[in-house]
mmCIF file of N, CA and C in Angstrom:
data_model
loop_
_atom_site.group_PDB
_atom_site.id
_atom_site.type_symbol
_atom_site.label_atom_id
_atom_site.label_comp_id
_atom_site.label_asym_id
_atom_site.label_seq_id
_atom_site.Cartn_x
_atom_site.Cartn_y
_atom_site.Cartn_z
ATOM 1 N N MET A 1 0.854 -1.182 0.000
ATOM 2 C CA MET A 1 0.000 0.000 0.000
ATOM 3 C C MET A 1 0.892 1.234 0.000
ATOM 4 N N ALA A 2 0.546 2.152 -0.841
ATOM 5 C CA ALA A 2 1.307 3.399 -0.895
ATOM 6 C C ALA A 2 1.035 4.228 0.348
ATOM 7 N N THR A 3 2.070 4.868 0.855
ATOM 8 C CA THR A 3 1.883 5.666 2.073
ATOM 9 C C THR A 3 0.994 6.869 1.833
ATOM 10 N N SER A 4 0.911 7.348 0.593
ATOM 11 C CA SER A 4 0.054 8.512 0.329
ATOM 12 C C SER A 4 -1.410 8.196 0.609
ATOM 13 N N SER A 5 -1.809 6.931 0.462
ATOM 14 C CA SER A 5 -3.203 6.578 0.719
ATOM 15 C C SER A 5 -3.552 6.683 2.200
ATOM 16 N N ILE A 6 -2.557 6.598 3.066
ATOM 17 C CA ILE A 6 -2.808 6.702 4.499
ATOM 18 C C ILE A 6 -3.257 8.111 4.868
ATOM 19 N N PHE A 7 -2.775 9.091 4.141
ATOM 20 C CA PHE A 7 -3.041 10.489 4.468
ATOM 21 C C PHE A 7 -4.148 11.099 3.612
ATOM 22 N N TYR A 8 -4.916 10.273 2.933
ATOM 23 C CA TYR A 8 -5.978 10.759 2.071
ATOM 24 C C TYR A 8 -7.156 11.216 2.926
ATOM 25 N N ASN A 9 -7.661 12.398 2.681
ATOM 26 C CA ASN A 9 -8.822 12.920 3.408
ATOM 27 C C ASN A 9 -10.098 12.462 2.721
ATOM 28 N N PHE A 10 -11.070 12.040 3.487
ATOM 29 C CA PHE A 10 -12.347 11.641 2.919
ATOM 30 C C PHE A 10 -13.455 11.973 3.909
ATOM 31 N N THR A 11 -14.675 12.025 3.393
ATOM 32 C CA THR A 11 -15.836 12.349 4.214
ATOM 33 C C THR A 11 -16.858 11.246 4.079
ATOM 34 N N ILE A 12 -17.380 10.786 5.205
ATOM 35 C CA ILE A 12 -18.446 9.784 5.205
ATOM 36 C C ILE A 12 -19.730 10.488 5.624
ATOM 37 N N THR A 13 -20.695 10.494 4.719
ATOM 38 C CA THR A 13 -21.957 11.183 5.012
ATOM 39 C C THR A 13 -23.104 10.214 5.233
ATOM 40 N N ASP A 14 -22.940 8.977 4.840
ATOM 41 C CA ASP A 14 -23.992 7.953 4.955
ATOM 42 C C ASP A 14 -23.767 7.153 6.239
ATOM 43 N N GLU A 15 -24.806 6.962 7.020
ATOM 44 C CA GLU A 15 -24.683 6.226 8.288
ATOM 45 C C GLU A 15 -24.261 4.786 8.056
ATOM 46 N N LYS A 16 -24.790 4.144 7.011
ATOM 47 C CA LYS A 16 -24.418 2.756 6.717
ATOM 48 C C LYS A 16 -22.959 2.666 6.283
ATOM 49 N N ALA A 17 -22.515 3.654 5.533
ATOM 50 C CA ALA A 17 -21.111 3.667 5.121
ATOM 51 C C ALA A 17 -20.203 3.825 6.338
ATOM 52 N N ALA A 18 -20.622 4.637 7.289
ATOM 53 C CA ALA A 18 -19.842 4.818 8.511
ATOM 54 C C ALA A 18 -19.771 3.511 9.293
ATOM 55 N N GLU A 19 -20.868 2.788 9.361
ATOM 56 C CA GLU A 19 -20.882 1.502 10.063
ATOM 57 C C GLU A 19 -19.981 0.495 9.351
ATOM 58 N N ARG A 20 -20.043 0.445 8.019
ATOM 59 C CA ARG A 20 -19.179 -0.467 7.262
ATOM 60 C C ARG A 20 -17.706 -0.123 7.481
ATOM 61 N N PHE A 21 -17.396 1.157 7.485
ATOM 62 C CA PHE A 21 -16.019 1.594 7.703
ATOM 63 C C PHE A 21 -15.532 1.173 9.088
ATOM 64 N N ALA A 22 -16.367 1.363 10.101
ATOM 65 C CA ALA A 22 -16.004 0.965 11.465
ATOM 66 C C ALA A 22 -15.826 -0.548 11.554
ATOM 67 N N ASP A 23 -16.686 -1.308 10.869
ATOM 68 C CA ASP A 23 -16.560 -2.768 10.874
ATOM 69 C C ASP A 23 -15.250 -3.217 10.233
ATOM 70 N N VAL A 24 -14.882 -2.569 9.136
ATOM 71 C CA VAL A 24 -13.632 -2.918 8.463
ATOM 72 C C VAL A 24 -12.435 -2.609 9.362
ATOM 73 N N LEU A 25 -12.475 -1.467 10.056
ATOM 74 C CA LEU A 25 -11.385 -1.132 10.974
ATOM 75 C C LEU A 25 -11.282 -2.154 12.103
ATOM 76 N N ASP A 26 -12.426 -2.562 12.654
ATOM 77 C CA ASP A 26 -12.422 -3.578 13.714
ATOM 78 C C ASP A 26 -11.847 -4.898 13.214
ATOM 79 N N LYS A 27 -12.265 -5.310 12.018
ATOM 80 C CA LYS A 27 -11.773 -6.570 11.453
ATOM 81 C C LYS A 27 -10.270 -6.506 11.218
ATOM 82 N N ALA A 28 -9.799 -5.385 10.705
ATOM 83 C CA ALA A 28 -8.366 -5.229 10.453
ATOM 84 C C ALA A 28 -7.565 -5.281 11.758
ATOM 85 N N ALA A 29 -8.128 -4.727 12.822
ATOM 86 C CA ALA A 29 -7.434 -4.737 14.110
ATOM 87 C C ALA A 29 -7.378 -6.141 14.703
ATOM 88 N N GLN A 30 -8.395 -6.940 14.445
ATOM 89 C CA GLN A 30 -8.452 -8.293 15.006
ATOM 90 C C GLN A 30 -7.644 -9.293 14.195
ATOM 91 N N GLN A 31 -7.507 -9.057 12.899
ATOM 92 C CA GLN A 31 -6.812 -9.995 12.022
ATOM 93 C C GLN A 31 -5.750 -9.271 11.204
ATOM 94 N N PRO A 32 -4.681 -8.845 11.850
ATOM 95 C CA PRO A 32 -3.654 -8.130 11.084
ATOM 96 C C PRO A 32 -3.006 -9.058 10.057
ATOM 97 N N SER A 33 -2.760 -8.548 8.869
ATOM 98 C CA SER A 33 -2.148 -9.361 7.820
ATOM 99 C C SER A 33 -0.624 -9.283 7.877
ATOM 100 N N TRP A 34 -0.077 -8.375 8.688
ATOM 101 C CA TRP A 34 1.364 -8.219 8.791
ATOM 102 C C TRP A 34 1.940 -9.209 9.776
ATOM 103 N N GLU A 35 3.075 -9.793 9.435
ATOM 104 C CA GLU A 35 3.794 -10.681 10.338
ATOM 105 C C GLU A 35 5.259 -10.242 10.348
ATOM 106 N N PRO A 36 5.933 -10.355 11.496
ATOM 107 C CA PRO A 36 7.332 -9.941 11.561
ATOM 108 C C PRO A 36 8.185 -10.738 10.577
ATOM 109 N N GLN A 37 9.186 -10.086 9.984
ATOM 110 C CA GLN A 37 10.057 -10.732 9.007
ATOM 111 C C GLN A 37 11.222 -11.463 9.663
ATOM 112 N N SER A 38 11.594 -11.073 10.874
ATOM 113 C CA SER A 38 12.719 -11.710 11.549
ATOM 114 C C SER A 38 12.539 -11.584 13.059
ATOM 115 N N GLU A 39 13.337 -12.342 13.758
ATOM 116 C CA GLU A 39 13.307 -12.290 15.211
ATOM 117 C C GLU A 39 13.892 -10.968 15.704
ATOM 118 N N VAL A 40 13.459 -10.528 16.858
ATOM 119 C CA VAL A 40 13.963 -9.300 17.465
ATOM 120 C C VAL A 40 15.226 -9.626 18.257
ATOM 121 N N ASP A 41 16.257 -8.795 18.078
ATOM 122 C CA ASP A 41 17.490 -9.004 18.831
ATOM 123 C C ASP A 41 17.242 -8.737 20.312
ATOM 124 N N PRO A 42 17.895 -9.498 21.189
ATOM 125 C CA PRO A 42 17.711 -9.263 22.626
ATOM 126 C C PRO A 42 18.285 -7.905 23.033
ATOM 127 N N LEU A 43 17.748 -7.350 24.076
ATOM 128 C CA LEU A 43 18.193 -6.061 24.586
ATOM 129 C C LEU A 43 19.601 -6.195 25.166
ATOM 130 N N VAL A 44 20.484 -5.307 24.745
ATOM 131 C CA VAL A 44 21.872 -5.328 25.229
ATOM 132 C C VAL A 44 21.954 -4.468 26.483
ATOM 133 N N ARG A 45 22.447 -5.073 27.575
ATOM 134 C CA ARG A 45 22.540 -4.352 28.847
ATOM 135 C C ARG A 45 23.957 -4.263 29.392
ATOM 136 N N ASP A 46 24.837 -5.091 28.862
ATOM 137 C CA ASP A 46 26.213 -5.118 29.354
ATOM 138 C C ASP A 46 26.955 -3.869 28.880
ATOM 139 N N PRO A 47 27.492 -3.077 29.810
ATOM 140 C CA PRO A 47 28.170 -1.834 29.421
ATOM 141 C C PRO A 47 29.335 -2.040 28.454
ATOM 142 N N GLU A 48 30.098 -3.108 28.606
ATOM 143 C CA GLU A 48 31.231 -3.366 27.715
ATOM 144 C C GLU A 48 30.748 -3.691 26.305
ATOM 145 N N THR A 49 29.666 -4.421 26.192
ATOM 146 C CA THR A 49 29.105 -4.741 24.880
ATOM 147 C C THR A 49 28.578 -3.482 24.208
ATOM 148 N N ILE A 50 27.905 -2.626 24.981
ATOM 149 C CA ILE A 50 27.391 -1.354 24.446
ATOM 150 C C ILE A 50 28.549 -0.490 23.956
ATOM 151 N N LYS A 51 29.624 -0.455 24.737
ATOM 152 C CA LYS A 51 30.805 0.330 24.353
ATOM 153 C C LYS A 51 31.405 -0.207 23.054
ATOM 154 N N ALA A 52 31.508 -1.528 22.910
ATOM 155 C CA ALA A 52 32.065 -2.134 21.702
ATOM 156 C C ALA A 52 31.191 -1.832 20.484
ATOM 157 N N ILE A 53 29.888 -1.883 20.654
ATOM 158 C CA ILE A 53 28.962 -1.564 19.552
ATOM 159 C C ILE A 53 29.117 -0.106 19.138
ATOM 160 N N ALA A 54 29.217 0.781 20.108
ATOM 161 C CA ALA A 54 29.366 2.207 19.811
ATOM 162 C C ALA A 54 30.683 2.485 19.097
ATOM 163 N N ILE A 55 31.753 1.840 19.522
ATOM 164 C CA ILE A 55 33.064 2.032 18.882
ATOM 165 C C ILE A 55 33.013 1.568 17.431
ATOM 166 N N ARG A 56 32.393 0.407 17.182
ATOM 167 C CA ARG A 56 32.268 -0.084 15.802
ATOM 168 C C ARG A 56 31.421 0.857 14.956
ATOM 169 N N ALA A 57 30.352 1.391 15.520
ATOM 170 C CA ALA A 57 29.478 2.298 14.773
ATOM 171 C C ALA A 57 30.198 3.584 14.407
ATOM 172 N N VAL A 58 30.946 4.148 15.345
ATOM 173 C CA VAL A 58 31.703 5.376 15.082
ATOM 174 C C VAL A 58 32.771 5.126 14.018
ATOM 175 N N ALA A 59 33.463 3.990 14.125
ATOM 176 C CA ALA A 59 34.504 3.669 13.149
ATOM 177 C C ALA A 59 33.899 3.491 11.755
ATOM 178 N N ALA A 60 32.769 2.843 11.667
ATOM 179 C CA ALA A 60 32.118 2.650 10.369
ATOM 180 C C ALA A 60 31.666 3.997 9.796
ATOM 181 N N HIS A 61 31.153 4.872 10.650
ATOM 182 C CA HIS A 61 30.710 6.183 10.198
ATOM 183 C C HIS A 61 31.898 7.002 9.667
ATOM 184 N N ARG A 62 33.015 6.956 10.398
ATOM 185 C CA ARG A 62 34.209 7.708 9.969
ATOM 186 C C ARG A 62 34.746 7.164 8.654
ATOM 187 N N LYS A 63 34.740 5.830 8.516
ATOM 188 C CA LYS A 63 35.233 5.208 7.284
ATOM 189 C C LYS A 63 34.358 5.604 6.097
ATOM 190 N N LYS A 64 33.057 5.656 6.324
ATOM 191 C CA LYS A 64 32.127 6.008 5.264
ATOM 192 C C LYS A 64 32.264 7.475 4.873
ATOM 193 N N ALA A 65 32.618 8.334 5.823
ATOM 194 C CA ALA A 65 32.763 9.763 5.564
ATOM 195 C C ALA A 65 34.031 10.093 4.782
ATOM 196 N N GLU A 66 34.989 9.171 4.754
ATOM 197 C CA GLU A 66 36.280 9.434 4.056
ATOM 198 C C GLU A 66 36.129 9.457 2.576
#
């Protein structure tokens, strides 16, 4: 779905159309078609690991800027 369709303005003037729209929103909320593509990485809490990740990120950024 194009992101521009998310921001489209529309007006519902018919009561039945409003009910159908609400029903579709409820159905979409109950049966999402999206599924995660990969597992989520665990939260990093070890200060030494965080420091190592930050050092690698800074080094990669500097290398890319050259």
